[in-house]
Coordinates of C-alpha atoms and ligand atoms in Angstrom, one line a residue:
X687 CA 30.1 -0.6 13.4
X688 CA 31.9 -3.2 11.6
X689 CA 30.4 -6.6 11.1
X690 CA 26.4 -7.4 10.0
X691 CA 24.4 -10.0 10.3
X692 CA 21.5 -10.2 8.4
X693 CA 18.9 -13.7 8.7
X694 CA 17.3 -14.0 4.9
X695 CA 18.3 -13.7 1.7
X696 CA 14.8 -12.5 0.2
X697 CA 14.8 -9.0 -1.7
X698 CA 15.3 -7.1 1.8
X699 CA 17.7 -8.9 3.3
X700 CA 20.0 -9.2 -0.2
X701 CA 19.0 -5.4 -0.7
X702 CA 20.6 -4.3 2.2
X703 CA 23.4 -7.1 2.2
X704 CA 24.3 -5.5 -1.3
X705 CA 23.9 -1.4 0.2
X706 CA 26.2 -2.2 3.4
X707 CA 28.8 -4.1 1.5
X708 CA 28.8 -1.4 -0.7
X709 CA 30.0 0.9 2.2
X710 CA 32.9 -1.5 3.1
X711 CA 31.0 -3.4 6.0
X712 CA 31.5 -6.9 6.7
X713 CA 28.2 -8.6 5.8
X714 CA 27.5 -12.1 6.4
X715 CA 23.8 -12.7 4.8
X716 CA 22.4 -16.6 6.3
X717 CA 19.8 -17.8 4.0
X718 CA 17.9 -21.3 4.7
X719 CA 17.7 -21.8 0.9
X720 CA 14.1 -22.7 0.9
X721 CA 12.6 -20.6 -2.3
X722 CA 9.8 -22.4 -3.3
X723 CA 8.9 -22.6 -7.2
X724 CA 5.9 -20.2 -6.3
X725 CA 5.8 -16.8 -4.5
X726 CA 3.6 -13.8 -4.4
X727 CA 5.2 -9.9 -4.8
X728 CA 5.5 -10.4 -8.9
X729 CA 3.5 -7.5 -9.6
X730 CA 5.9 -4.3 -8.6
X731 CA 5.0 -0.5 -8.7
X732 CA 6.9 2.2 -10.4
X733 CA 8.7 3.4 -7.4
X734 CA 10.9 0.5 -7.1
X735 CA 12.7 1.1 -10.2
X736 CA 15.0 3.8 -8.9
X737 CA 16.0 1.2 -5.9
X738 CA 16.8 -1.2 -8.5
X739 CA 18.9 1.4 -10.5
X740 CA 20.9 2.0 -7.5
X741 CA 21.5 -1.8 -7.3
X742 CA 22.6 -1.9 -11.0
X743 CA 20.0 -4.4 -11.5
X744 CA 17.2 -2.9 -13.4
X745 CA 18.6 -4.7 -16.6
X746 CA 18.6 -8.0 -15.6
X747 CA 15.1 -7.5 -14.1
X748 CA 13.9 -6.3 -17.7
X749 CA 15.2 -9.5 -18.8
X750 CA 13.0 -11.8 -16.9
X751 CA 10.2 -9.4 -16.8
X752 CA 7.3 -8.0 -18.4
X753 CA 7.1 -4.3 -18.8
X754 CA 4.1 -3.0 -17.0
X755 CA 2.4 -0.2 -18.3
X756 CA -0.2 0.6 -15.6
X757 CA -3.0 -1.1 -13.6
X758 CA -6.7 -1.6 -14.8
X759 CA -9.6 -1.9 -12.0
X760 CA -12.1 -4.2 -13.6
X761 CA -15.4 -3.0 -11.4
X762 CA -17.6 -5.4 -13.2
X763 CA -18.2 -7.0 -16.3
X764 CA -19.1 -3.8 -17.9
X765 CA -16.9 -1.3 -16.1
X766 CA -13.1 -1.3 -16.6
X767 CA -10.9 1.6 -15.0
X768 CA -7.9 2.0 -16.6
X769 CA -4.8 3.5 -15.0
X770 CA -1.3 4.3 -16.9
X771 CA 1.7 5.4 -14.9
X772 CA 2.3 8.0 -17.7
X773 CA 1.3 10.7 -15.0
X774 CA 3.9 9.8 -12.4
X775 CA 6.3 11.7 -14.7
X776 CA 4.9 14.4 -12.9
X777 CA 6.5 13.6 -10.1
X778 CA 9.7 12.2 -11.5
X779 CA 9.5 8.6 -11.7
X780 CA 9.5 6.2 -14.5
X781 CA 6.0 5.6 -16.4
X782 CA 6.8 2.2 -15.9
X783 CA 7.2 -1.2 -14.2
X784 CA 7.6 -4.6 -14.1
X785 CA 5.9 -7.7 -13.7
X786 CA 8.2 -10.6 -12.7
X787 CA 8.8 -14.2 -11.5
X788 CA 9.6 -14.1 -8.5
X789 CA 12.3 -17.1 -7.9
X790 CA 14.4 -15.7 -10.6
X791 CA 14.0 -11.7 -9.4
X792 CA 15.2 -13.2 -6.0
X793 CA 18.2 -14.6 -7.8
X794 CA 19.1 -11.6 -9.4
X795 CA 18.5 -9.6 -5.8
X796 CA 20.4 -12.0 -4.2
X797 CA 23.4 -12.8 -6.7
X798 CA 24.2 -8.5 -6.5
X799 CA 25.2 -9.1 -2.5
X800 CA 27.3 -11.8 -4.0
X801 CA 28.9 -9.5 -6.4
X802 CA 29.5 -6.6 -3.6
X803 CA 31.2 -9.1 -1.5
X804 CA 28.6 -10.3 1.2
X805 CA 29.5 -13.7 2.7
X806 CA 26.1 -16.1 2.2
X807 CA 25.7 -19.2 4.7
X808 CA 23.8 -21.7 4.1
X809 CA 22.0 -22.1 7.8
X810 CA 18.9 -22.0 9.4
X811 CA 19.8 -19.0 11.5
X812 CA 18.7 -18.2 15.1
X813 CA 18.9 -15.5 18.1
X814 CA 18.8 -15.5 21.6
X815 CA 18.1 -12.5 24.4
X816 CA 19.1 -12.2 27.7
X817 CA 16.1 -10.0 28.2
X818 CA 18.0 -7.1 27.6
X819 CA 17.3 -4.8 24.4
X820 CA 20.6 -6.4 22.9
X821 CA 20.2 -10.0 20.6
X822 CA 22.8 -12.5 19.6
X823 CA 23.4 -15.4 17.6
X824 CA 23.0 -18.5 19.0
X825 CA 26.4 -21.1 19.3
X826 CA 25.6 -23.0 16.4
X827 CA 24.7 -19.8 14.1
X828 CA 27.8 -17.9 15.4
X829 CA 29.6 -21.5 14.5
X830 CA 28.3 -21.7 11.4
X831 CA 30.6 -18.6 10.6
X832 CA 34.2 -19.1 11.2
X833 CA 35.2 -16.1 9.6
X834 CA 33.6 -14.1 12.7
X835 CA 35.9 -15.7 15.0
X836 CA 33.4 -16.8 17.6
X837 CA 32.6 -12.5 17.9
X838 CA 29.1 -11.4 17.8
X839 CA 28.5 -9.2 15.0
X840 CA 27.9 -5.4 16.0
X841 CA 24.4 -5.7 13.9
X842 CA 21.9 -8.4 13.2
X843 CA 19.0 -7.5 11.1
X844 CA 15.6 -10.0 10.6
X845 CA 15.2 -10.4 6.9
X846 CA 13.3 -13.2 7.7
X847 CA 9.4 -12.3 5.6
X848 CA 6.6 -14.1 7.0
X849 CA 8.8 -16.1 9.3
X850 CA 8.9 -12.9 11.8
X851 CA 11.7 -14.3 13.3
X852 CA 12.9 -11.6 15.5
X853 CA 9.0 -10.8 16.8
X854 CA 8.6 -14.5 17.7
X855 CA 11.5 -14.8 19.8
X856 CA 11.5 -11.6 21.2
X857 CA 8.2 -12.1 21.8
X858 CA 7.0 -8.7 20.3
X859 CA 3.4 -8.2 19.9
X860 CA 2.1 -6.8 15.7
X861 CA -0.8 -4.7 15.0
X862 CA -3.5 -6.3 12.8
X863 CA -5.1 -4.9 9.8
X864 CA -8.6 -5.4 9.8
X865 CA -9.0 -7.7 7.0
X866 CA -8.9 -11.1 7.3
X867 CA -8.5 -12.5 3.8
X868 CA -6.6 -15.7 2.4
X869 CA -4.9 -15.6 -0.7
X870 CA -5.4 -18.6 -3.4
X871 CA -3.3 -18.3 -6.8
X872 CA -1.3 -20.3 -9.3
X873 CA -0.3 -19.6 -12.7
X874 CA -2.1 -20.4 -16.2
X875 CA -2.6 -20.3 -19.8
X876 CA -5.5 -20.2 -21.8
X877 CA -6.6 -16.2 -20.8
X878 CA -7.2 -13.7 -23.5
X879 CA -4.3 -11.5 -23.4
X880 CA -5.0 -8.0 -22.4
X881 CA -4.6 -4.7 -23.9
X882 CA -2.4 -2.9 -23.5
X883 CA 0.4 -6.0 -22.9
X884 CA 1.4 -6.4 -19.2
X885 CA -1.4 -4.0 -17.8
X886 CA -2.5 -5.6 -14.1
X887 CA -6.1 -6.8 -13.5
X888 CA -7.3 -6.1 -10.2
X889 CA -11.3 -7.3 -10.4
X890 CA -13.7 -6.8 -7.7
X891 CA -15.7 -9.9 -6.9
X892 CA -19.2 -10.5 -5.5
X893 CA -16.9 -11.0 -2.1
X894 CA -13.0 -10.1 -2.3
X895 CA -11.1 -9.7 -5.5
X896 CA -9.1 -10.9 -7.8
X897 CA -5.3 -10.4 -9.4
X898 CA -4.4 -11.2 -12.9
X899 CA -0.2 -10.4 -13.8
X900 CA 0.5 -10.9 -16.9
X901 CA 4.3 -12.8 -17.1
X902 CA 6.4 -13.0 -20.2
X903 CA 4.9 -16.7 -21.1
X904 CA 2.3 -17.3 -18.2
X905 CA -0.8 -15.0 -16.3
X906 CA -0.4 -15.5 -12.6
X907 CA -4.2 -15.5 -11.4
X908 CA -5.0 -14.9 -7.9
X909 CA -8.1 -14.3 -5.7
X910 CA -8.2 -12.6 -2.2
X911 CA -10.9 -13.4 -0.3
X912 CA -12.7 -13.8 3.4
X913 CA -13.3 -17.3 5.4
X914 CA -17.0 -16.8 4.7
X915 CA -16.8 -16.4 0.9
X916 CA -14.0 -18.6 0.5
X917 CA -16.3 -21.4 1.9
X918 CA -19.1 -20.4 -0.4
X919 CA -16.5 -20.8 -3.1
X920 CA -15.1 -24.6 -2.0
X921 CA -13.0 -26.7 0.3
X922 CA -10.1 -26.7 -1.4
X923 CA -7.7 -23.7 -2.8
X924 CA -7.8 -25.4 -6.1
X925 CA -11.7 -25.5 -5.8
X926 CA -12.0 -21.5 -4.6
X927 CA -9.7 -20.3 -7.4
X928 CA -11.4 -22.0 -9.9
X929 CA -14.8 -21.5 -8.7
X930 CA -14.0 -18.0 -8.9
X931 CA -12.7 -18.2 -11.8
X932 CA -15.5 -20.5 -13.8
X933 CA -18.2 -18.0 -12.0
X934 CA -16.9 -14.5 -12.0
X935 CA -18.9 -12.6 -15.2
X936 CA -15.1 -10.6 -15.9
X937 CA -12.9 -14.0 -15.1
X938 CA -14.9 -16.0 -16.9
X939 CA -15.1 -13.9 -20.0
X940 CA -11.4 -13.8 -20.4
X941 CA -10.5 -17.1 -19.8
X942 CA -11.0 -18.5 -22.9
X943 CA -9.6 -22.0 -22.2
X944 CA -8.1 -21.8 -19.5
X945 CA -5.3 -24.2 -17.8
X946 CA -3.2 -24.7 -14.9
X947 CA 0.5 -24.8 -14.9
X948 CA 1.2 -24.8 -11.2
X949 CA -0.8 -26.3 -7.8
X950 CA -2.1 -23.1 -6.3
X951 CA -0.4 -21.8 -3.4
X952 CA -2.1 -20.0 -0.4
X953 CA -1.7 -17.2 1.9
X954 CA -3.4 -15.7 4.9
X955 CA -3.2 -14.1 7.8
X956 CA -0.3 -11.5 6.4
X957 CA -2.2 -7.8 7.6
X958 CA 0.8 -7.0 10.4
X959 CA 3.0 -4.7 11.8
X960 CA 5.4 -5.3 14.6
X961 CA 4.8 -2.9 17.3
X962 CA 8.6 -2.9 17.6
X963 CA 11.0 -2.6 15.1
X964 CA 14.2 -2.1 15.7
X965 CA 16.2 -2.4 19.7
X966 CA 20.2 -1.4 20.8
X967 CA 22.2 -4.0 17.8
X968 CA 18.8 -5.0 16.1
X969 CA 16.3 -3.8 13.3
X970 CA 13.6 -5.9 11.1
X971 CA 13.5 -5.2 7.8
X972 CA 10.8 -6.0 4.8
X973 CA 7.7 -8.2 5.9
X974 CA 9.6 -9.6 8.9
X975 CA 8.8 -5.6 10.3
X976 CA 5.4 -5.7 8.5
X977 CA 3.1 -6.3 5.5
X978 CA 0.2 -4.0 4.5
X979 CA -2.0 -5.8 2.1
X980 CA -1.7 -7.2 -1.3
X981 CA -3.9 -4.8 -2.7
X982 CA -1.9 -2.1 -5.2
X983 CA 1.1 -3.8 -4.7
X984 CA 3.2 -2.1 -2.2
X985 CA 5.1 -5.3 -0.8
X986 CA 7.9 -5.6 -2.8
X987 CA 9.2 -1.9 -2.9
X988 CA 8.4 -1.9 0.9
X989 CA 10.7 -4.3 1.4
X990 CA 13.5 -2.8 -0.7
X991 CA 13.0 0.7 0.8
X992 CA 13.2 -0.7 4.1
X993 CA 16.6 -2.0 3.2
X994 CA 17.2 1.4 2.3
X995 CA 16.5 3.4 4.8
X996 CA 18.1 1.0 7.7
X997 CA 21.5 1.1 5.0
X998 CA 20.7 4.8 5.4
X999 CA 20.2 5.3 9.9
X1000 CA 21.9 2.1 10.7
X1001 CA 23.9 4.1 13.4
X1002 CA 20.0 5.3 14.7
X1003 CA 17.6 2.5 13.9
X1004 CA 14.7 4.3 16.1
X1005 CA 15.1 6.5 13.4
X1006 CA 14.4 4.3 10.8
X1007 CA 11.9 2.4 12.8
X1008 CA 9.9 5.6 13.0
X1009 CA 10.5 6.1 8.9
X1010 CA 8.9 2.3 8.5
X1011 CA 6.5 3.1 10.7
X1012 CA 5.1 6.4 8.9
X1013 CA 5.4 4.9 5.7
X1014 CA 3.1 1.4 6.7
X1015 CA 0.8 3.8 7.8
X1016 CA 0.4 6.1 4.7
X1017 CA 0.2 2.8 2.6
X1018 CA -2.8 1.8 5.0
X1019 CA -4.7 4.5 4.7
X1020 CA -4.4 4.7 1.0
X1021 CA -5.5 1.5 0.3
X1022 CA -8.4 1.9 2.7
X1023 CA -9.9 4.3 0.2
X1024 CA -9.8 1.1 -2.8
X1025 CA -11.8 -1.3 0.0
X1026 CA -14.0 1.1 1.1
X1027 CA -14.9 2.6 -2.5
X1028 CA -14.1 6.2 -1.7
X1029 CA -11.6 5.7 -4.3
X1030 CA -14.0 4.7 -7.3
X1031 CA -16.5 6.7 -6.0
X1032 CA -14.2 10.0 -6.9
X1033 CA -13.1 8.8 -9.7
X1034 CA -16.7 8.4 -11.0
X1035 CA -17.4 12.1 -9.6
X1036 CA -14.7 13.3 -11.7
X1037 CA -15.7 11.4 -15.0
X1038 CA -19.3 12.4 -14.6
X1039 CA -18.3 16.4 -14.2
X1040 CA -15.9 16.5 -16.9
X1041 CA -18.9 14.6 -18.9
X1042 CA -21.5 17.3 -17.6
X1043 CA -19.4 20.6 -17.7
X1044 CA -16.5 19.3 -20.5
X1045 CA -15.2 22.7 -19.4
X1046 CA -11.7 23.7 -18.7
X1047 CA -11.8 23.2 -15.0
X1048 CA -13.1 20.2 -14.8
X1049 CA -11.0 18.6 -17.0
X1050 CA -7.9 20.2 -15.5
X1051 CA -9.3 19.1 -12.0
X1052 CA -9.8 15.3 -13.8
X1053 CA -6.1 15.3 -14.6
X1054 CA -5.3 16.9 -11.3
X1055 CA -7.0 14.1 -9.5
X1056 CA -5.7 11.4 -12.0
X1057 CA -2.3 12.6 -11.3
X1058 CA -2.3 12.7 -7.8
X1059 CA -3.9 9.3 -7.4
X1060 CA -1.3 8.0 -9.9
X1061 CA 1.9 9.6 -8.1
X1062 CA -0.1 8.3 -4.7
X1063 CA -0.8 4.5 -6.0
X1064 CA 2.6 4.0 -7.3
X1065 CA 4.7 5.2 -4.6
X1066 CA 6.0 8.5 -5.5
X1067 CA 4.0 10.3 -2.9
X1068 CA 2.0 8.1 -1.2
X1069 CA 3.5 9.8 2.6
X1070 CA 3.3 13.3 1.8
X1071 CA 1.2 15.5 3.5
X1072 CA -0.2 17.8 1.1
X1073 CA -1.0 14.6 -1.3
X1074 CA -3.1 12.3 1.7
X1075 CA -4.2 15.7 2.8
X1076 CA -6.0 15.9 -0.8
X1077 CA -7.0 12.9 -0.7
X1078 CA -8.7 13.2 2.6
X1079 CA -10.4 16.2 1.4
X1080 CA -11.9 14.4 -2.0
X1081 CA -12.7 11.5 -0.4
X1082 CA -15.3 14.2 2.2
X1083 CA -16.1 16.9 -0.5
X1084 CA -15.9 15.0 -4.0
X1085 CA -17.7 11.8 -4.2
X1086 CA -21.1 13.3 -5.3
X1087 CA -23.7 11.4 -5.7
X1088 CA -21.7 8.0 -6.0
X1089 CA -22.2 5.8 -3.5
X1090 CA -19.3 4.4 -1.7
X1091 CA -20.7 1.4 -0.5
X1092 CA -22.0 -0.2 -3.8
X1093 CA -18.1 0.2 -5.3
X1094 CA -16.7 -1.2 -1.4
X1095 CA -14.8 -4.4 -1.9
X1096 CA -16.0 -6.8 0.3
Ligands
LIG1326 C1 -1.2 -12.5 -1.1 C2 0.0 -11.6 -1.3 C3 0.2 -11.1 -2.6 C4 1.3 -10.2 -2.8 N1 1.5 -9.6 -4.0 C5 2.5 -8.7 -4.1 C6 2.7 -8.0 -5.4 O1 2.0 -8.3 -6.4 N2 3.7 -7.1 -5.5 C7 4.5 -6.8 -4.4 O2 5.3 -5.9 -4.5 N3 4.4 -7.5 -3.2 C8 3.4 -8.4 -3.1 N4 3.3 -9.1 -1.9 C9 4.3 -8.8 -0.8 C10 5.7 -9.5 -1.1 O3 5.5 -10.9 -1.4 C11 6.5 -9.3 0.2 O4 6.4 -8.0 0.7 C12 8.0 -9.6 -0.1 O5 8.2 -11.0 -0.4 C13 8.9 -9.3 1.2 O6 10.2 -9.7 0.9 P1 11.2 -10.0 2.1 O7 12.6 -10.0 1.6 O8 10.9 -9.1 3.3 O9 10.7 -11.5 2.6 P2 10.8 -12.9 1.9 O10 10.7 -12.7 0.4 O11 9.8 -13.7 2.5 O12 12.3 -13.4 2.2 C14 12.6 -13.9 3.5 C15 13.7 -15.0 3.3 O13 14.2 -15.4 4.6 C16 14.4 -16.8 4.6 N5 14.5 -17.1 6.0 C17 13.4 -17.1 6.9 N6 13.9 -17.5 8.2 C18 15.2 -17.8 8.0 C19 16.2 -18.2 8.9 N7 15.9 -18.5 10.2 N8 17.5 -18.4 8.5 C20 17.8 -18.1 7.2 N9 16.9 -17.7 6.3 C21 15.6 -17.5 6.7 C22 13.2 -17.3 3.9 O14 13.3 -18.6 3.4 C23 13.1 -16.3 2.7 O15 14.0 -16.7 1.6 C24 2.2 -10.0 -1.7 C25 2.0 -10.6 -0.4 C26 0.9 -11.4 -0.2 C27 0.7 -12.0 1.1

């Protein structure tokens, strides 16, 4: 295999631009430069720092970023849950991440494949099938690259995020999640900052939840609720995320005076997974293969590991099809223990035993727990066995006398 093709210039598709290149492939990287001033994904998880160490980029990132020390579950006005990534050490990855803009982290993403060599064209790519399992570029795309010499290239990969491109064409059917949430956010000023500097709010709401990421001179505030409470809230985006915002005991404390600094931007409908995801010269990467759920963040280092892996099989890409696959799944599951309050409701179990017993054992199996969750939550080991297999077995055998369903997000 020679010559790649890969439609989108986002994080995945510049990620694995920048891998193959790297291996002396001819990569040819299209990108229909639309990158809008505003895009979700700028809250990343500790597990994506050793993908951008092995892009050499982790410097730049720190330079348009905000160091992100861990992530604080704000249950109510009264109840704050904080979690550092200083217990990830355990399982050898940084205590650390970033929060980041996402415009310029695409820039940086993107400007590495320039450095390793990839060619970027400026067109709004397309594909066409003869039915069989094989894709090609269309005439104009192919065209729209004289260096290929009117040859198909050996590989085309969809980098193409929401846009699905390959799953539309190829008419290929997704899984949905079972949420059914829309996205409202924009950025502001006029929030108290929080303690410690660049922790991530997630709040629970009376319905859905809210994000606050903290930016180096900004707080990007989001809220991620259902059609029915989203009507409750307003007609308009601008009206829901302010609503919320005016209303909400823990938003409204904090935001002291607050003000916008860009229109708010919406998202819904994002809970797939393509039931396919790779065929003979083909493979999806990133969201254009699948997106979880906003929730704990997984999005972003999804998307680069998926470049990753594919860089990794792209001579067996039912191989990395099946990776993705597993991986999606183990992210699911996790975060179905934060919606359905399984997740609190341990962690209250462990606070209250440690409280009633302060003994040895139950402090160590605190920690345990808080380890575990950490490594889980911020990639580390969020697919292995023995750590869902814990989880699993807590979320039975360890949640007391808490009651899930009064900590469920709804
Ligand atoms: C509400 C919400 C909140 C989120 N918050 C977070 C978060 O805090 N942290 C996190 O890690 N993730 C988050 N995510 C997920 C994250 O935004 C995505 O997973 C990430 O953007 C995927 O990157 P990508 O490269 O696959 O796709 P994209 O970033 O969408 O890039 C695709 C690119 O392809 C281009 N393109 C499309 N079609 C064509 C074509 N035909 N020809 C040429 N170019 C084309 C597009 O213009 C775009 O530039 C969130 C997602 C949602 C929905």
């Amino acid at each position: 295999m020679k010559t790649i093709a890969i439609i989108g210039s986002g994080p995945s598709g510049s990620a694995l631009a920048t891998f193959l290149a790297q291996r002396g492939l001819d990569v040819t990287m299209f990108t229909n430069e639309r990158r809008p001033g505003l895009i979700v994904g700028e809250s990343l998880i500790p597990a994506l720092i050793p993908v951008l160490r092995r892009l050499g980029v982790e410097e730049r990132v720190a330079a348009i970023g905000l160091h992100k020390p861990g992530v604080s579950f704000v249950m109510s006005k009264d109840e704050k849950i904080d979690f550092c990534f200083a217990p990830v050490a355990a399982c050898h990855l940084p205590t650390y991440s970033y929060n980041v803009p996402r415009p310029a982290f695409d820039r940086i993403i993107e400007d590495r494949a320039l450095e390793a060599g990839v060619r970027r064209v400026a067109h709004q790519a397309k594909i066409e099938s003869d039915g069989s399992d094989r894709v090609r570029l269309d005439a104009e795309t192919l065209a729209a690259v004289p260096s290929l010499g009117g040859r198909q290239p050996d590989f085309i990969v969809d980098a193409s995020g929401r846009s699905r491109m390959f799953a539309r064409t190829l008419g290929i059917p997704a899984r949905l999640g079972g949420r059914k949430d829309a996205a409202h956010f924009a950025h502001y000023e006029g929030f108290d900052p929080e303690e410690p500097r660049g922790q991530v709010l997630i709040g629970r709401l009376e319905a859905g939840w809210s994000w606050r990421i903290p930016l180096r001179d900004r707080l990007s505030v989001g809220i991620v609720v259902n059609k029915d409470a989203a009507a409750k809230l307003g007609a308009t985006p601008e009206e829901r995320l302010e609503t919320a915002i005016r209303t909400d005991p823990a938003l409204s404390a904090s935001a002291r005076n607050p003000r916008r600094l860009t229109d708010v931007v919406t998202y819904s409908n994002y809970q797939l997974v393509s039931e396919r995801g790779h065929g003979a010269n083909w493979a999806m990467i990133g969201d254009a293969f699948g997106f979880v759920d906003p929730m704990l963040s997984p999005g972003m280092w999804l998307a680069l590991r998926s470049a990753e892996i594919l860089a990794d099989n792209l001579e067996t890409p039912a191989i990395y099809s099946a990776k993705m696959s597993e991986l999606i799944a183990a992210w699911m599951e996790l975060i179905g223990y934060y919606y359905d309050g399984r997740m609190f409701a341990m962690y209250h179990t462990g606070v209250r035993l440690e409280r009633r017993w302060n003994m040895a054992l139950s402090r160590f199996m605190h920690r345990h727990v808080e380890t575990h969750i950490a490594c889980m939550a911020s990639g580390a080991t969020t697919q292995s066995a023995y750590g869902r297999g814990v989880i699993r077995f807590l979320a039975k055998h360890f949640i007391g006398g808490a009651d899930p369903r009064s900590l469920a997000i709804r």
